[in-house]
Amino acid sequence: MPIHFFEPFPWRFCAICGETLILENDGEKLRPFCKNCQRYYYHNPTPATCCFVTNTGKDLLLTRRAIQPAFGQWTLPGGYMELGETTEESAARELLEETGIVAEQLKLLGISAQPSKLTGTILVMGFIVEKWNGIIRAGSDVSEAEFFQYDQLPPLAFTAHKELLRLYFQETNR
């Protein structure tokens, strides 16, 4: 069954000249277009990352969100990429911000997408943290950071995290 991806708030005016945008076909589909600047506006996915961290391979680190969306729910450590970051840098930064631990070795697990009422689509890249150090503590955006045994994981808040968790279990034979 296909996932419905929400359209973000539509642009109404050109960010460059302020002219009212019209819908025009760019050869593929109707998109917001500025006649004055001859520029199309695209609704592109918003990139984010998340991390799979284990302690001796037996437990998985999760964080409880302290902000919306999904306030109070459990997720994998992660968040939106910043401009100029690589995906690995984003994953390591978010892990440090949310849990206080430093990722020393990361491996791309896979990519998933989920709908977002705010941005349209969030493209989430999941990383396995193969080596890390530090003392775990709840950092920015989270109220708790805790390891859970695989058979006692609480429900995850985000669709993309659930899909990547299934892939993680397949890839690691758990």
Coordinates of C-alpha atoms in Angstrom, one line a residue:
M1 CA 0.0 0.0 0.0
P2 CA 1.6 3.3 -1.0
I3 CA 2.3 5.9 1.7
H4 CA 0.5 9.3 1.2
F5 CA 3.1 12.1 1.3
F6 CA 1.6 15.4 2.5
E7 CA 2.3 18.5 0.4
P8 CA 4.0 21.2 2.5
F9 CA 2.6 24.7 2.8
P10 CA 2.5 25.9 -0.8
W11 CA 4.7 28.8 -1.9
R12 CA 2.6 31.8 -3.0
F13 CA 5.3 34.3 -3.7
C14 CA 8.8 34.2 -5.3
A15 CA 11.6 34.3 -2.7
I16 CA 13.8 36.3 -5.1
C17 CA 11.5 39.0 -6.5
G18 CA 8.2 38.7 -4.5
E19 CA 6.0 38.1 -7.6
T20 CA 2.9 35.9 -7.2
L21 CA 3.7 32.4 -8.3
I22 CA 1.6 30.5 -10.8
L23 CA 1.4 26.7 -11.4
E24 CA 3.2 25.8 -14.6
N25 CA 4.3 22.4 -16.1
D26 CA 8.0 21.9 -16.0
G27 CA 7.8 18.9 -18.4
E28 CA 7.0 16.5 -15.6
K29 CA 4.3 18.0 -13.5
L30 CA 2.7 21.3 -12.3
R31 CA 5.0 23.2 -10.0
P32 CA 5.0 26.8 -8.5
F33 CA 6.7 29.1 -11.1
C34 CA 7.8 32.7 -11.1
K35 CA 7.3 34.2 -14.6
N36 CA 9.5 37.2 -13.7
C37 CA 12.6 35.1 -12.6
Q38 CA 11.8 32.1 -14.8
R39 CA 12.3 29.9 -11.8
Y40 CA 10.4 26.7 -10.6
Y41 CA 10.0 25.9 -6.9
Y42 CA 10.3 22.3 -6.0
H43 CA 9.0 20.4 -3.0
N44 CA 12.1 18.3 -2.1
P45 CA 12.5 15.9 0.8
T46 CA 14.0 17.1 4.1
P47 CA 17.0 15.0 5.0
A48 CA 17.4 13.5 8.5
T49 CA 19.6 10.9 10.2
C50 CA 19.2 8.4 13.0
C51 CA 21.6 6.0 14.8
F52 CA 21.6 2.4 16.0
V53 CA 23.8 2.2 19.1
T54 CA 24.2 -1.0 21.1
N55 CA 26.0 -1.8 24.3
T56 CA 27.9 -5.1 23.7
G57 CA 25.4 -5.9 20.9
K58 CA 22.6 -6.8 23.3
D59 CA 20.6 -3.7 23.9
L60 CA 19.6 -0.8 21.7
L61 CA 19.8 2.9 22.7
L62 CA 16.6 4.9 22.4
T63 CA 15.7 8.5 23.3
R64 CA 12.4 9.9 24.7
R65 CA 11.5 13.1 22.9
A66 CA 11.1 16.3 24.9
I67 CA 9.8 18.3 21.9
Q68 CA 7.1 18.0 19.3
P69 CA 6.4 16.1 17.1
A70 CA 6.0 12.9 19.2
F71 CA 6.6 14.5 22.6
G72 CA 7.2 11.9 25.2
Q73 CA 7.5 9.0 22.7
W74 CA 10.6 6.8 22.1
T75 CA 12.7 7.2 19.0
L76 CA 16.2 6.4 17.7
P77 CA 18.7 9.2 18.4
G78 CA 18.7 11.5 15.4
G79 CA 17.4 14.6 13.7
Y80 CA 17.5 16.9 10.7
M81 CA 20.7 17.5 8.8
E82 CA 22.3 21.0 8.8
L83 CA 23.5 22.8 5.7
G84 CA 27.0 21.8 4.9
E85 CA 27.0 18.5 6.8
T86 CA 27.6 15.1 5.4
T87 CA 25.1 12.4 6.5
E88 CA 27.7 10.9 8.8
E89 CA 28.5 14.3 10.4
S90 CA 24.7 14.8 10.9
A91 CA 24.3 11.4 12.5
A92 CA 27.3 11.9 14.8
R93 CA 26.2 15.5 15.8
E94 CA 22.7 14.4 16.6
L95 CA 23.9 11.5 18.6
L96 CA 26.2 13.7 20.6
E97 CA 23.6 16.4 21.2
E98 CA 20.9 13.9 22.3
T99 CA 22.9 11.3 24.2
G100 CA 26.3 12.8 25.1
I101 CA 28.2 10.0 23.3
V102 CA 30.7 10.3 20.5
A103 CA 30.3 8.1 17.4
E104 CA 33.8 6.9 16.3
Q105 CA 32.7 4.6 13.5
L106 CA 29.5 4.7 11.5
K107 CA 28.1 2.5 8.8
L108 CA 25.1 3.3 6.6
L109 CA 22.3 0.8 7.3
G110 CA 19.6 2.1 4.9
I111 CA 17.2 4.9 4.0
S112 CA 13.5 5.3 4.6
A113 CA 11.0 8.1 4.1
Q114 CA 8.0 9.2 6.0
P115 CA 5.3 11.9 5.4
S116 CA 5.5 15.2 7.2
K117 CA 2.7 17.7 7.5
L118 CA 5.3 20.5 7.8
T119 CA 7.9 19.6 5.1
G120 CA 6.1 17.1 2.8
T121 CA 8.5 14.2 3.1
I122 CA 11.4 13.4 5.5
L123 CA 14.2 11.2 4.1
V124 CA 15.8 9.4 7.0
M125 CA 19.2 7.8 6.7
G126 CA 19.9 5.2 9.4
F127 CA 23.5 4.5 10.6
I128 CA 24.8 1.7 12.7
V129 CA 27.3 3.1 15.2
E130 CA 30.0 0.4 15.2
K131 CA 32.2 2.1 17.8
W132 CA 31.4 4.8 20.3
N133 CA 32.6 6.3 23.6
G134 CA 31.3 8.5 26.4
I135 CA 28.8 8.5 29.2
I136 CA 25.1 8.4 28.1
R137 CA 23.0 11.3 29.3
A138 CA 19.8 13.0 28.0
G139 CA 20.7 16.0 26.0
S140 CA 18.9 18.5 23.8
D141 CA 15.5 17.6 22.5
V142 CA 15.2 14.5 24.7
S143 CA 14.2 13.8 28.3
E144 CA 15.7 10.3 28.5
A145 CA 18.4 8.2 26.8
E146 CA 18.2 4.5 27.7
F147 CA 19.2 1.1 26.5
F148 CA 16.5 -1.5 25.9
Q149 CA 16.8 -5.2 25.3
Y150 CA 15.7 -6.1 21.8
D151 CA 12.7 -8.1 23.0
Q152 CA 11.5 -5.2 25.3
L153 CA 11.7 -2.2 22.9
P154 CA 8.9 0.3 23.4
P155 CA 6.9 1.4 20.3
L156 CA 8.8 3.8 18.1
A157 CA 7.2 7.1 17.2
F158 CA 8.3 7.5 13.6
T159 CA 7.4 5.3 10.6
A160 CA 10.9 5.6 9.1
H161 CA 12.5 4.5 12.4
K162 CA 10.2 1.4 12.5
E163 CA 11.2 0.5 8.9
L164 CA 14.9 1.0 9.6
L165 CA 14.6 -1.1 12.8
R166 CA 13.1 -3.9 10.8
L167 CA 16.1 -3.6 8.4
Y168 CA 18.5 -3.4 11.3
F169 CA 17.2 -6.7 12.7
Q170 CA 17.5 -8.3 9.2
E171 CA 21.0 -7.0 8.6
T172 CA 22.3 -8.0 12.0
N173 CA 20.4 -11.4 12.2
R174 CA 18.6 -10.4 15.4

